[in-house]
Every structure is written in structure tokens, then in C-alpha cells.
Amino acid sequence: MKNLRIAHVVEAAIWLSLALLLFVNSFDFNQEIEIYRYGASAWPRALLLLIAVAAIGQLFGQWLRGESQGSEILSKASDDGAELAAEVSNHNNPKWLAWTFLIMTIPFFYMNVPGVVGDLLSLDKAGLNQAKLLTAAVLLGIFLLAIRGNHIGGMLTLPLLFGAFLQDFGFYFTAPFFILGTMYLMGERRWKNMIMVGALVMGIMLALFVSLLYVGLPTGIISPFYEFGTTIVNLLQ
Amino acid sequence: METLTNFINGTIALFGDPLGILIFLGGVIGGMLFGAIPGVSMLTLAAILLPFTAHLSPEHGIMLFSVIYCTGVYGGAITAILFNIPGAPENAPTAFDGYPMTQKGQAGKAVGAAVTCSAIGGTVSAVIMMIATAPIAGWAISAFGPPEIFALVFFGLAVASSVGAKTFWKGWLSILLGLLIAVVGLDPVGGIERWDFGMPYLLAGIHFIPTILGFFAVSEVFVQVEKKARGSYSAPKVGVDFPSLAELFAQKVAVIRSIVIGFFCGILPGIGATLAAFMGYNEAVRWSKDSKEFGTGKMEGVVSSETANNAATGAAMIPLLALGLPGGALTAMMVAVFQMHDMEPGPLVFLNSADLVWVVFSAMFFANLSILLIGFLETKTIINLLRIPFQFLAPVILLLATVGY
């Protein structure tokens, strides 16, 4: 037992829980296929069984030999240094992980709360858009407060938030904020440089995707963001 | 002799048409650039261009994709070496030694080795492809059934699990997780929905391109953020000293070995350049006397991986054209180009559209040669990307990764 650490057990538990959860869920599509006698669930279940075996095998290996059981050369080659950086920054402690996880749930609140509120209050389309605007403003405020002192959490969440807002507010309105936000969270503080680089990146993106390739980037669906997006598209095409 | 005549005819057809030349050059430069720019890859360019090929002739459409394939595989090595972001899975082993070389200030040497060896690997592969396509296609048709293809794919997975993973078990867990992700969506036999959780977006499965972008481009940004937070981020050093002829000549065994490995991996349907690159690297480690130096910035690592993956590009056209079996995402898109023009890749293509086949073969030969010329000229420009602070590059990578697909 001396080689076994809590992290090893937690990892094995996560793999086994995933396998069990998906196995239970596989009954949803456990149907026969006329031309394939094993049915739709046989292959996924075989994979789940192998995952469980590999997870137990890994745990057993860690119990016997600890972490150093693979090729030293290849493990060195595939090490990107993130693990060491996280360890030194004390980003492995449960409190930090929980805080980061909570920040990362903010975009999912945006994706679900307006819909639930809309159903409860039987809102029409305009009302739902108002609910989305209000939710976005509140969650953005919470996000900005929550990432003070946790820029890693902010950086992990920002692309998710950008993705969540993209459909409603459009690429043309949200992308400049996303670019500036990323630069700020990456440690840049020179606003002049940030604005210049941001304008350059946006300019290239618009020229490439909108003017040259005619790729339909999301214009947004909520007014006045929709009008803003379509005006830019009309101007550039 | 007949091969040479066909090659000359194909070359005349390729360069005798101004539009053909334009498409060829566009494919060469576009493939390299999209392969080299972090966050996008040759697959992004190919996906964007796919609908436009309906307006081109079948020769031009297929030729464009084959040229993008050759140069894009090389272009992906640049980002693997400079930023530790492989442009495509086939460039992943290039990063194992290429990125440490960059960190040691030898970016120019690594890129120079990649340019030269990509060109050598690709050109030799193209020549063998021209000579051997017909006999190999005939043999493969009679020898390869589903059990053989399953065995080959399993072999590929076994190699992938042993390379790049910290331990044997972690390798297999990663492979199994990948296979599990591929299960999401409609069952290919019965059309039954599996693990789509009621989301229509998941019905078509989790697509290859966003997965690559997420695993390679986005994750690299996050790793750099973590390093920056700790204060350990150090901008890569820029070096433009290309390898000398003597240094390149010293790699001759690695080059020949990787051409052989690359060609045979490329010819196996459904496997292609990725396995070639991993096996080329793996064999380099196994054969080397000082194998412990691999992963710390050894030129042989870059040479082995890049020669093998480019050697696979020519070979990958054989199962595609002879059997209609694509070896990877880009060759799968080529099947779509064929279908847009009411054609099916397979043995009949050689009978009905021999002109098309030889224009494609000639284009691939010259695309590989042009890697050498344009690669050296362009590389010096691209190396300057390193001078851009990462905080300015990060939003571009994330933005392109989000909208690129």
C-alpha cells in the first residue's frame, strides 16, 4: 500500500464511475439491429468493460510500483510542464479546484436559467430575450468578481462564456471583448497595445472570414446586437 | 517507360493550364500557411474549400486537396516545433523533440530539418506511388478484407498507446476514451442514437476537427496560462541557423528507415500518416544508441517523424484511389470531392479517369519539391511569429479554434 496515493484511488474511482454511469445509460439504446446480431450497445459496453479493466490494472500497477512504471524517455517527451506548474502554484488543493469549478459553471447557468425562467413565467420571445440580457449582465458581474485572484479560472471559463454568448449576442459584438479579456487574463496590462492588437486581430478575422470567404459568423439574435452584426456583415460583403 | 510517359503527360496537363497552375500554387501556399498558423490546420482550409470544389473540374478539385495534404502535413510541423501545437495528429511526435529544440534556441535547425526531410520523404513516396500503385492496388484488393483491416487498426492503436503516454495503462485508457467518444452519435449500422442525451448536435457524433482544436490548440493556451501564473513561462528563443549539409547527411539512416516505415503505414487503409509519424519516432528511439536524449531536443526525433509522415502522404493515395478507403480526415474529404462530381474512388478510377490520377500524382510530386523551396523562404517569416508575446497570440488561437470549424 505504500506506493498508493489518494490521487490514484480518486482517478480509478472517476474512471469506474464513468464506466458504470455510461453502462446504466446504455440501456437507453440497447436495441437489436437486424443485420448486426450484437445490437447497438455491444461495442460501447465492450469499451466500458475494457476501461474498467484498464482503470483497475492501473491502480494495481500503482499499488505495486508507484507512478514510475512507464518509459522515462516518452514520459519526459510528453510532459508539457503543466503538472509541475500547477503543483508549485498550489493549484492542486481542493479549495482552489472547487472555486475554479464553480467559476466554470457560470456559462452553463446562462445556457439554462433564461429557459427555465421563461417556462416558469410563460414568457414570449421578447420576454425571453429580456431574461437573457438580465441573466447575462448578472452572470458577467459574478464572473468578474469571482476571477479576482483566480485568473486561471477566468481563462478556463472565458472561452466557454464566449461560446455561450455567441449565439445570442453574435460574434461581432462579443469577439472584441473576448480578445481583450484573454490578453488581460494572460497578464497584459498595456491598454494601448491591447486595443491595437485587438483591432488588428478583429480586422484580419473580418477580412478573412466575412469579406473573403463569406463564412456566416453568428450575428446574434437579440436586438440591438443582431442589428449591429448584420450592419457589419452588410458593410463588409 | 509507360509510367514516365504518364507522368510527363500529367505534368503537361497540370502546368499547361493557367488555372491549374494557380490552384496548385494556392494549394501549396495555403496548405503550408494553414498548417503553420496555430489554431487552424490544413483540415480547416480543406473544410472551408470543400463546397467551392463543386465549381472546379474533378482533376482540379482532387489535385487541390492532394497538394494541400502534402504541404499541410509539413506546415503542421512548424507549429509543433515552434509552439508545441501540432497542426495535425501526424505532427504530434515532431513536437516531442522539435519543441525542446526551440526552447534551446535551435528552432531554425529543427524547422530546417523538417523542411528537408518532409520534402525528401514526400518526393520519394510520390515516386514509389507512381511506380507501384497498380501492382499494390491489385494485391490489396485480393488480400485485404475486414479482418485484416481490423488487425491493422488494432496494431495502430497499440502503437499509439505505447508512444506519448506516461504509462502503459494511461495509454490504453486514452485510446479507450477516444474510442468511446467515437461511439457518440448515430450507430453506423442501425442508425440508433447513442449517448446523444437528446442533443441534436451530438447526432452526427463528436467531430474530428473540433476535437483536434480542443486537445491541441486550446489546451496549449491553458498550459501557457498556468505557466504564466506561476511565473515560469519563458518565451521560446528564436534561432534561424538552418542545419548544415553534414548535419543532415548524418541523418541518412533515420531518413531511409522513416521513408520505409512511412510508406508502409501510409498504404494501410484507415491508418495513414499519424501512425507513420509515431512509428517513425518510436523506431528512432528504439534503434538509437543514446535513446535517453530523445525528448530533450534531438534532431533525429524531428527527422524521423517528419520524413515518415510525409512519406505516408503519397502512399495514402493508393488505398484511397484503388479501394476508396480514406486513410484520414483529409483523404476522407477527397472522397467527398469525388462524390460531388458523381465519381466513386476505387479501381474504376484508374480505368475511367487515368488523366485525373496522373495529374494528381504529378501535382503531389511537385508539391513535395516545392516544400523545399517555399519552405525555406517562408520559414524565416514564420519563425518571427515567435517574437509575438504569447498573450497576443493566445486570443488569436482561441478565436480561430472557436470559429475555424
XYZ file of C-alpha atoms in Angstrom, chain A residues 11 15 22 25-26 29 31 33 35-36 40 43-44 47-48 50-51 54-55 57-58 67 69-71 73-78 80-86 88-89 91 152 155-156 159 162 171 178-179 182-183 186 188 190 193 197 201 205 209 213 217, chain B residues 34 48 52 84 96 162-170 172-174 176-177 179-180 183 187 189-190 192-195 197 221-230 232 281-282 285 291-292 294-296 390-392 394-396 398-400 402-404:
122
model
C -8.543 8.616 -10.523
C -12.868 6.003 -14.392
C -22.447 5.116 -19.085
C -27.226 4.841 -19.646
C -26.503 2.337 -22.428
C -30.147 2.381 -26.757
C -31.797 -2.207 -29.259
C -30.215 -4.459 -35.203
C -28.218 -7.106 -39.760
C -25.926 -6.967 -36.703
C -26.288 -1.142 -30.797
C -19.471 -2.272 -28.748
C -19.944 0.652 -26.297
C -15.315 -0.435 -24.384
C -16.706 0.345 -20.936
C -12.118 -2.505 -21.067
C -11.991 0.937 -19.423
C -7.610 -0.708 -17.515
C -8.549 1.506 -14.544
C -4.989 -2.518 -13.890
C -3.567 0.980 -13.500
C 3.947 6.167 -10.589
C 6.161 2.295 -14.441
C 6.374 3.690 -17.983
C 9.061 4.741 -20.378
C 12.012 8.980 -22.281
C 8.479 9.081 -23.568
C 7.022 10.435 -20.358
C 9.620 13.204 -20.431
C 8.823 13.870 -24.081
C 5.089 14.161 -23.467
C 4.290 19.835 -21.080
C 5.241 21.149 -17.637
C 1.650 21.998 -16.683
C 1.541 19.481 -13.839
C 4.641 20.928 -12.188
C 3.372 24.479 -12.698
C 0.041 23.568 -11.072
C 4.118 24.879 -7.499
C 1.229 27.362 -7.771
C -3.440 24.746 -7.754
C -6.608 30.675 -14.314
C -9.057 31.913 -18.529
C -10.617 28.436 -18.431
C -13.929 30.572 -23.976
C -17.775 33.352 -25.244
C -19.546 37.164 -32.951
C -13.121 38.075 -25.753
C -9.822 39.166 -27.326
C -7.893 36.921 -22.969
C -4.999 39.351 -23.221
C -2.776 36.390 -19.788
C -1.087 42.071 -20.441
C -0.729 47.946 -21.562
C -1.151 47.601 -27.060
C -3.665 44.134 -31.228
C -6.946 40.629 -34.928
C -10.714 37.892 -38.880
C -13.990 35.203 -42.885
C -14.575 33.563 -47.563
C -20.323 34.004 -38.432
C -2.924 26.893 -42.644
C -13.639 25.701 -45.973
C -16.065 25.523 -53.616
C 4.305 22.656 -29.178
C 8.478 15.699 -28.794
C 2.767 2.925 -26.274
C 4.005 6.254 -27.632
C 3.298 9.558 -25.966
C 1.663 8.179 -22.818
C 3.307 8.246 -19.407
C 2.441 4.641 -18.677
C 1.062 1.602 -20.486
C -2.287 1.869 -18.665
C -2.656 5.608 -19.259
C -4.764 2.383 -23.172
C -7.175 4.450 -21.072
C -6.653 7.331 -23.515
C -10.381 3.613 -24.970
C -11.691 7.064 -24.100
C -12.970 5.055 -28.983
C -15.776 5.827 -26.531
C -19.314 5.940 -30.275
C -24.874 3.889 -34.713
C -25.243 0.033 -38.793
C -28.719 0.522 -37.356
C -29.698 4.106 -33.370
C -28.919 7.189 -31.260
C -26.144 6.540 -28.738
C -25.258 8.904 -25.874
C -28.518 12.979 -24.440
C -3.118 28.077 -24.338
C -4.260 26.799 -20.944
C -0.867 25.235 -20.235
C 0.845 28.541 -21.012
C -1.626 30.380 -18.737
C -0.734 28.040 -15.895
C 2.968 28.584 -16.514
C 2.485 32.350 -16.691
C 0.593 32.334 -13.396
C 3.484 30.500 -11.807
C 7.712 30.008 -15.247
C 9.688 8.254 -33.927
C 9.303 5.060 -31.914
C 14.160 5.799 -30.144
C 17.882 6.886 -26.730
C 17.759 8.824 -23.452
C 15.086 11.736 -27.193
C 12.536 14.184 -25.859
C 15.206 16.677 -24.908
C 2.041 34.757 -26.173
C -0.610 36.989 -24.578
C -1.205 38.474 -28.054
C -3.492 33.378 -27.307
C -6.708 35.223 -28.311
C -5.973 34.553 -31.979
C -8.656 30.616 -29.194
C -10.722 32.662 -31.646
C -9.635 30.630 -34.669
C -13.725 28.558 -31.939
C -14.775 29.802 -35.372
C -12.319 27.814 -37.500
